Coordinates of N, CA and C in Angstrom, one line a residue:
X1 N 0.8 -1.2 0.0 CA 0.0 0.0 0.0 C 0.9 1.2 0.0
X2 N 0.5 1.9 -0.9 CA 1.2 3.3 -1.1 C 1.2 4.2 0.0
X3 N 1.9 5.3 0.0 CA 1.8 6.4 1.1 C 0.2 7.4 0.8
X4 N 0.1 7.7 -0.4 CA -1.2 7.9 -1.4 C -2.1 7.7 -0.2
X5 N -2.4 6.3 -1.0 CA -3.5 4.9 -0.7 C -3.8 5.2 0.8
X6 N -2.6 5.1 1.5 CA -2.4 4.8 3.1 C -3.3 6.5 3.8
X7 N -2.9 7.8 3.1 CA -3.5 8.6 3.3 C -5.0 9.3 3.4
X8 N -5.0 8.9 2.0 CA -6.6 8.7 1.4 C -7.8 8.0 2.6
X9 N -7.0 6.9 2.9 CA -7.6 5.7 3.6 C -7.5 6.5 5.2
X10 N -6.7 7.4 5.5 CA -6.6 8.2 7.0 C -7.7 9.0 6.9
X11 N -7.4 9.8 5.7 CA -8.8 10.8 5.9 C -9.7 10.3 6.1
X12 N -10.4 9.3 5.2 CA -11.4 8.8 5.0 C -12.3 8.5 6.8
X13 N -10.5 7.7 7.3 CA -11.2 7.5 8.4 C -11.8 8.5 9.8
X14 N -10.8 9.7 9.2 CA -11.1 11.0 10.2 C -12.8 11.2 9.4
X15 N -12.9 11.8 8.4 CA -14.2 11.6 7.8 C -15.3 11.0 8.8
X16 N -14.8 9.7 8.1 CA -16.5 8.8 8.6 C -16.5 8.4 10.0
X17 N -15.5 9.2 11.0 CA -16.4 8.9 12.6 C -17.7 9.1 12.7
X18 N -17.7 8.0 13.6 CA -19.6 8.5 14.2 C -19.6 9.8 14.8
X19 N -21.2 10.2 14.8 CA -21.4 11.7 15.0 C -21.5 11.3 16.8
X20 N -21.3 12.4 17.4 CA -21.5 12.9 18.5 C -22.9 13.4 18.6
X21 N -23.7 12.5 19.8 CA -25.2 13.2 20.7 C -24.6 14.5 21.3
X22 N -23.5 14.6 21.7 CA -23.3 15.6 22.6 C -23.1 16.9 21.7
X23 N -22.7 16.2 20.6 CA -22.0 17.3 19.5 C -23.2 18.1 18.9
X24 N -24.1 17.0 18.7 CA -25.2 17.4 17.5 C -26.0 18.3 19.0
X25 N -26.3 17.5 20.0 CA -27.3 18.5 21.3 C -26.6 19.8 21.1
X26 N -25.4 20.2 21.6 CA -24.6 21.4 21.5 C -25.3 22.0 20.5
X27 N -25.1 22.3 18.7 CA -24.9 22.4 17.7 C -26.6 23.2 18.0
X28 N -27.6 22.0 18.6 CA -29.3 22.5 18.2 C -29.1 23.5 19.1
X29 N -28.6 23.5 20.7 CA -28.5 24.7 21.5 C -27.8 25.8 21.2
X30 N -27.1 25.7 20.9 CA -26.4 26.8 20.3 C -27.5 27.6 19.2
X31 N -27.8 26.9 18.6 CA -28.2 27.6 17.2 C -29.8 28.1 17.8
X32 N -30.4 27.7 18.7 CA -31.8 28.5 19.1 C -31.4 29.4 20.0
X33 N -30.0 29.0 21.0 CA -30.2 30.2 22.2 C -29.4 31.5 21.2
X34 N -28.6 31.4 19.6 CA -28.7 32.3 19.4 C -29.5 32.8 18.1
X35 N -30.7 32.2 17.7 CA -31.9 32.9 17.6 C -32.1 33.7 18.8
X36 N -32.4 33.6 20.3 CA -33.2 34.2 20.9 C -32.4 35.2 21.5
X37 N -31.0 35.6 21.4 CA -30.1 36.7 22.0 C -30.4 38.1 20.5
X38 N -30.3 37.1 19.2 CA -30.9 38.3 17.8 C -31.8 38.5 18.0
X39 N -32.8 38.0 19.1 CA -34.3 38.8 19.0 C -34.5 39.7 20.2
X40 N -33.6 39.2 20.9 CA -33.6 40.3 22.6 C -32.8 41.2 21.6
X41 N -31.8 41.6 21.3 CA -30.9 42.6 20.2 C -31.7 43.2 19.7
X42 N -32.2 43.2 18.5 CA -33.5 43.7 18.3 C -34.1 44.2 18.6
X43 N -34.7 43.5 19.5 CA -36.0 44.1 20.3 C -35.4 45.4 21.0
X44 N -34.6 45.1 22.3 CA -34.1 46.2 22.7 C -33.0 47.7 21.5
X45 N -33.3 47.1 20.4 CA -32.5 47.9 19.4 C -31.4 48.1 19.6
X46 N -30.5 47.4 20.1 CA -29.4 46.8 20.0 C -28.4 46.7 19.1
X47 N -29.1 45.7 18.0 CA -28.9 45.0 16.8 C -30.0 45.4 15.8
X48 N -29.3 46.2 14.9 CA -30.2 47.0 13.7 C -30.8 46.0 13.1
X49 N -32.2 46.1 12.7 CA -32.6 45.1 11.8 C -32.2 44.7 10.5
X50 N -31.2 45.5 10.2 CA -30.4 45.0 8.6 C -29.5 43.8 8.9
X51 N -28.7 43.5 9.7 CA -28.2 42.4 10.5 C -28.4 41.2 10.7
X52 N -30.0 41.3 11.1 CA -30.8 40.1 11.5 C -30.5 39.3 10.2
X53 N -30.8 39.3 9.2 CA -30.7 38.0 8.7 C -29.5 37.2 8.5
X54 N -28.1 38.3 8.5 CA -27.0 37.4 8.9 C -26.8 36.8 9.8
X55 N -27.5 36.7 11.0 CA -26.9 35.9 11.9 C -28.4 34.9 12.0
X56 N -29.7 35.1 11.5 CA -30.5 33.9 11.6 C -29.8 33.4 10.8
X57 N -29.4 33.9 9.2 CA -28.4 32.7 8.7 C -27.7 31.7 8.9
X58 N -26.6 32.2 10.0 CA -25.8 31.3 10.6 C -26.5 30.5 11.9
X59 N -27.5 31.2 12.5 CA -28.3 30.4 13.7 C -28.8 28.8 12.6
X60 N -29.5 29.6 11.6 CA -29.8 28.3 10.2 C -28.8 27.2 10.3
X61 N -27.8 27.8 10.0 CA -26.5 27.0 9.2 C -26.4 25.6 10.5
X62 N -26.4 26.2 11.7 CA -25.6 25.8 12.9 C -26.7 25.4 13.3
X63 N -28.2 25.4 13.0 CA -29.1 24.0 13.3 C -29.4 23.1 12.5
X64 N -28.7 23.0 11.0 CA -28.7 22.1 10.0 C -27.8 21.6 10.2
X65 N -26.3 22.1 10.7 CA -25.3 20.7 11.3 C -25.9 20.3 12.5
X66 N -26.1 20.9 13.2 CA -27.1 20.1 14.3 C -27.6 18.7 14.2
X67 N -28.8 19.0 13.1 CA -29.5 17.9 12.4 C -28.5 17.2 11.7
X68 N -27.9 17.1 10.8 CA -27.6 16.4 10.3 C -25.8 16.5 10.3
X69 N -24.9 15.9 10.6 CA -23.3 16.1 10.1 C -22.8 16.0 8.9
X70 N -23.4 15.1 8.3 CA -23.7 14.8 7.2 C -23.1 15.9 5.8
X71 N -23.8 16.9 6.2 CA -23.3 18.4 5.4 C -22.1 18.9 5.4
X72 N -21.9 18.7 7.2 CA -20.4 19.3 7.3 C -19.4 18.3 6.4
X73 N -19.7 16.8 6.5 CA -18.9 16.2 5.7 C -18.4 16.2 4.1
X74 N -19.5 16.3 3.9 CA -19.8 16.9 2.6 C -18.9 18.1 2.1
X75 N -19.2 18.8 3.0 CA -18.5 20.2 2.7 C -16.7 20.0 2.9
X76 N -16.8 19.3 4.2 CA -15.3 18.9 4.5 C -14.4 18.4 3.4
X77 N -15.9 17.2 2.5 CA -14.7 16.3 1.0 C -14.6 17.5 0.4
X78 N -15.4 18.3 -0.4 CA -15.5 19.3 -1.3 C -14.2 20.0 -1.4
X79 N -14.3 20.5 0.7 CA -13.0 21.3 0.5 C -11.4 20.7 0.7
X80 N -11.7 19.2 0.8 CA -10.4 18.7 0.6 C -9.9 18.7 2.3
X81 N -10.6 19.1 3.3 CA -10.4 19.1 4.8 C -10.1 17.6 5.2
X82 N -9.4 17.3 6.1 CA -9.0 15.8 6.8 C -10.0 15.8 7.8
X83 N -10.8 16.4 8.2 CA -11.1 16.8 9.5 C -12.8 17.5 9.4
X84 N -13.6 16.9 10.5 CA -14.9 18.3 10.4 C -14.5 19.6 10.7
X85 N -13.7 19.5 12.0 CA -13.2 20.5 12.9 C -12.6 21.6 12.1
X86 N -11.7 20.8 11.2 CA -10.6 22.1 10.4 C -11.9 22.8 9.6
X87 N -12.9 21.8 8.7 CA -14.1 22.7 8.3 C -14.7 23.7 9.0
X88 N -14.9 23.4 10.0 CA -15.6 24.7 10.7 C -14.9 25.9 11.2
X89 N -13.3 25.8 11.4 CA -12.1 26.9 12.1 C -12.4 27.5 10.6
X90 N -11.7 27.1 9.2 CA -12.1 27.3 8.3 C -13.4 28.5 7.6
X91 N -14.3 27.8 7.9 CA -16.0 28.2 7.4 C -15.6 29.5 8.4
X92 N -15.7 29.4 9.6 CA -15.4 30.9 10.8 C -14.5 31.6 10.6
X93 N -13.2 31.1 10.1 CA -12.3 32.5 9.5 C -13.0 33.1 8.6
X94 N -13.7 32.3 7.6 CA -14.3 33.3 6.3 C -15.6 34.0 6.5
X95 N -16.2 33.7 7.9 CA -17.4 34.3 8.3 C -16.8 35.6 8.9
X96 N -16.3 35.3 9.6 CA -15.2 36.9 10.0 C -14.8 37.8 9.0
X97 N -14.2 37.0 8.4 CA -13.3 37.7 7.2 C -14.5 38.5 6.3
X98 N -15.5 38.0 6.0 CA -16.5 38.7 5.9 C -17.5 39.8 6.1
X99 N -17.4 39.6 7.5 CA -18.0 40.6 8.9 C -16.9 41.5 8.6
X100 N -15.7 41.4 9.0 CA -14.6 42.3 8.7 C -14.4 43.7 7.3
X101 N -14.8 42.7 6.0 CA -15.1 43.5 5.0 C -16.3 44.3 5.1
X102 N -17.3 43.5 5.7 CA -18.4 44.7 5.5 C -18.0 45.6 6.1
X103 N -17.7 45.7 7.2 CA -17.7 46.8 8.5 C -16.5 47.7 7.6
X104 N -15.4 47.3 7.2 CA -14.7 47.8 6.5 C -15.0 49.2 5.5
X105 N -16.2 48.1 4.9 CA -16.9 49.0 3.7 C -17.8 50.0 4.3
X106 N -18.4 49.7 5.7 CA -19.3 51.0 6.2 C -18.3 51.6 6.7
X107 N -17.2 51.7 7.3 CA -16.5 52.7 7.9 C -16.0 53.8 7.1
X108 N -15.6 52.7 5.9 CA -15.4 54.1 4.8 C -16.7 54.7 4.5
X109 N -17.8 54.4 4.4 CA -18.7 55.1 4.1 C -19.1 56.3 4.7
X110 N -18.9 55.6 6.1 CA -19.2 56.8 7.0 C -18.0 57.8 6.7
X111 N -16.8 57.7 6.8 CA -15.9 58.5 6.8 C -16.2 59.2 5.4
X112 N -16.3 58.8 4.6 CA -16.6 60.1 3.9 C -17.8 60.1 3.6
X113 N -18.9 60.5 4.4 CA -20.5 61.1 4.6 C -19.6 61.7 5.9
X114 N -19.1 61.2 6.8 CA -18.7 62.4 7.5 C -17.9 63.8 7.4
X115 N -17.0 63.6 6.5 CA -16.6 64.8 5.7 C -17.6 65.8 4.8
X116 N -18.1 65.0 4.3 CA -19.2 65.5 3.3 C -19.7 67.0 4.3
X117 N -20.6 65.9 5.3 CA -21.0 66.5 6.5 C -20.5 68.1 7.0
X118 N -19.2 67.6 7.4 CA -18.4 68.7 8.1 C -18.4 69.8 6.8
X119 N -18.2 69.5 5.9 CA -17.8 70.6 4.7 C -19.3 71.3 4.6
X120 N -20.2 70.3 4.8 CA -21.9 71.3 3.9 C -21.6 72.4 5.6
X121 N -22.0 72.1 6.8 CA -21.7 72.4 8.3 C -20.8 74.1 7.8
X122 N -19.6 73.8 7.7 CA -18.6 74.6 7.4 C -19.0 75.7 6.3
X123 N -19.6 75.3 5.3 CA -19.9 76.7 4.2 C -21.7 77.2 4.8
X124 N -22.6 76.4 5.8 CA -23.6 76.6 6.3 C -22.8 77.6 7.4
X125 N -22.1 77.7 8.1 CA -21.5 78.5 9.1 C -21.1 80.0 8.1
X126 N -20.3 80.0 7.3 CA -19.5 80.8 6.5 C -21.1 81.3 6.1
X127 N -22.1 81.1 5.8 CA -23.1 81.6 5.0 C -23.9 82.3 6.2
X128 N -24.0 82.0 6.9 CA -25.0 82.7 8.5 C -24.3 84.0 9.2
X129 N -22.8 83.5 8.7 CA -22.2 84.7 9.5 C -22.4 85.8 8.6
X130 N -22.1 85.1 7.3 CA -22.1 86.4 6.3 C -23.5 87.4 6.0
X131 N -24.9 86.7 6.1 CA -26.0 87.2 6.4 C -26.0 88.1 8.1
X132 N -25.1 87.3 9.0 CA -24.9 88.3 10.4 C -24.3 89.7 9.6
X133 N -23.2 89.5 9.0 CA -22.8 90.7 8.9 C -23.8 91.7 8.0
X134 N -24.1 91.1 7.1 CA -24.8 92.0 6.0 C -25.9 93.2 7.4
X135 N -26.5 91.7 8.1 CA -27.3 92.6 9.1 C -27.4 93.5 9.7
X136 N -26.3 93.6 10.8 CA -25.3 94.7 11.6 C -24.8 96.0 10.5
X137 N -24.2 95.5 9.2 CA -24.2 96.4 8.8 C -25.6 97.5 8.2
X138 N -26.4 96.9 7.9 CA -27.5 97.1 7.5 C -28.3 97.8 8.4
X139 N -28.4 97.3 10.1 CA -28.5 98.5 11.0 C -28.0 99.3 11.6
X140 N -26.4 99.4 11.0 CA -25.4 100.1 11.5 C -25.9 101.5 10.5
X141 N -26.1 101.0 9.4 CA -26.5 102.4 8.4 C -27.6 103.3 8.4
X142 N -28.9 102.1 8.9 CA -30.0 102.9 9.1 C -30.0 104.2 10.7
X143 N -29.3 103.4 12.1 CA -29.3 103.6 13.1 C -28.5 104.7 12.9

């Protein structure tokens, strides 16, 4: 038997362990107690409602491995993983990495709507004062 063969045949066997009751219980808890933290969030407006569906998504995701492991495995051959575990550290770097870009992309947004801001502010100041002056002078002439 080849080193190959002998490999193939390792993964396989990391693969096809039996699932875990304790793993899959975890997996359903997790995934309703955080349904119900995104709806306390919410509710207390906390957590903006544009949000919500990213994280019911993942509450989704994390009660379909729940139910079934089956997926994770799947996903694990696909991506060529030895392992469920490395699938999931994996899957969660890129859920971050994600969260990260967005936030990324609103900061710039804000940053320049905040500028914007300060500049309209700044020629609105420059414009008030200059109607102050027009005025003073204007009862400076009559008075």
């Amino acid at each position: 038997m080849s080193d190959a063969e002998r490999l193939a045949e390792l993964r396989e066997l990391f693969l096809g362990a039996p699932e875990s009751a304790a793993a899959r219980l975890l997996a359903l808890v997790l995934s309703f107690g955080l349904v119900c933290i995104v709806m306390w969030l919410v509710r207390k407006r906390t957590l903006r409602a544009e949000y919500t569906p990213i994280w019911m998504g993942v509450a989704f995701g994390l009660f379909l491995v729940g139910l079934n492991l089956d997926v994770l495995r799947g996903i694990a051959r696909i991506l060529g993983a030895w392992t469920i575990s490395s699938t999931v550290f994996f899957l969660g770097e890129f859920f971050l990495l994600a969260i990260c870009l967005n936030y990324a992309v609103r900061l710039s947004q804000a940053g320049t709507q905040i500028r914007r801001l300060a500049q309209e502010l700044a020629l609105l100041r420059q414009r008030v004062e200059e109607i102050s002056e027009t005025r003073r002078a204007d009862a400076a002439a009559e008075g």
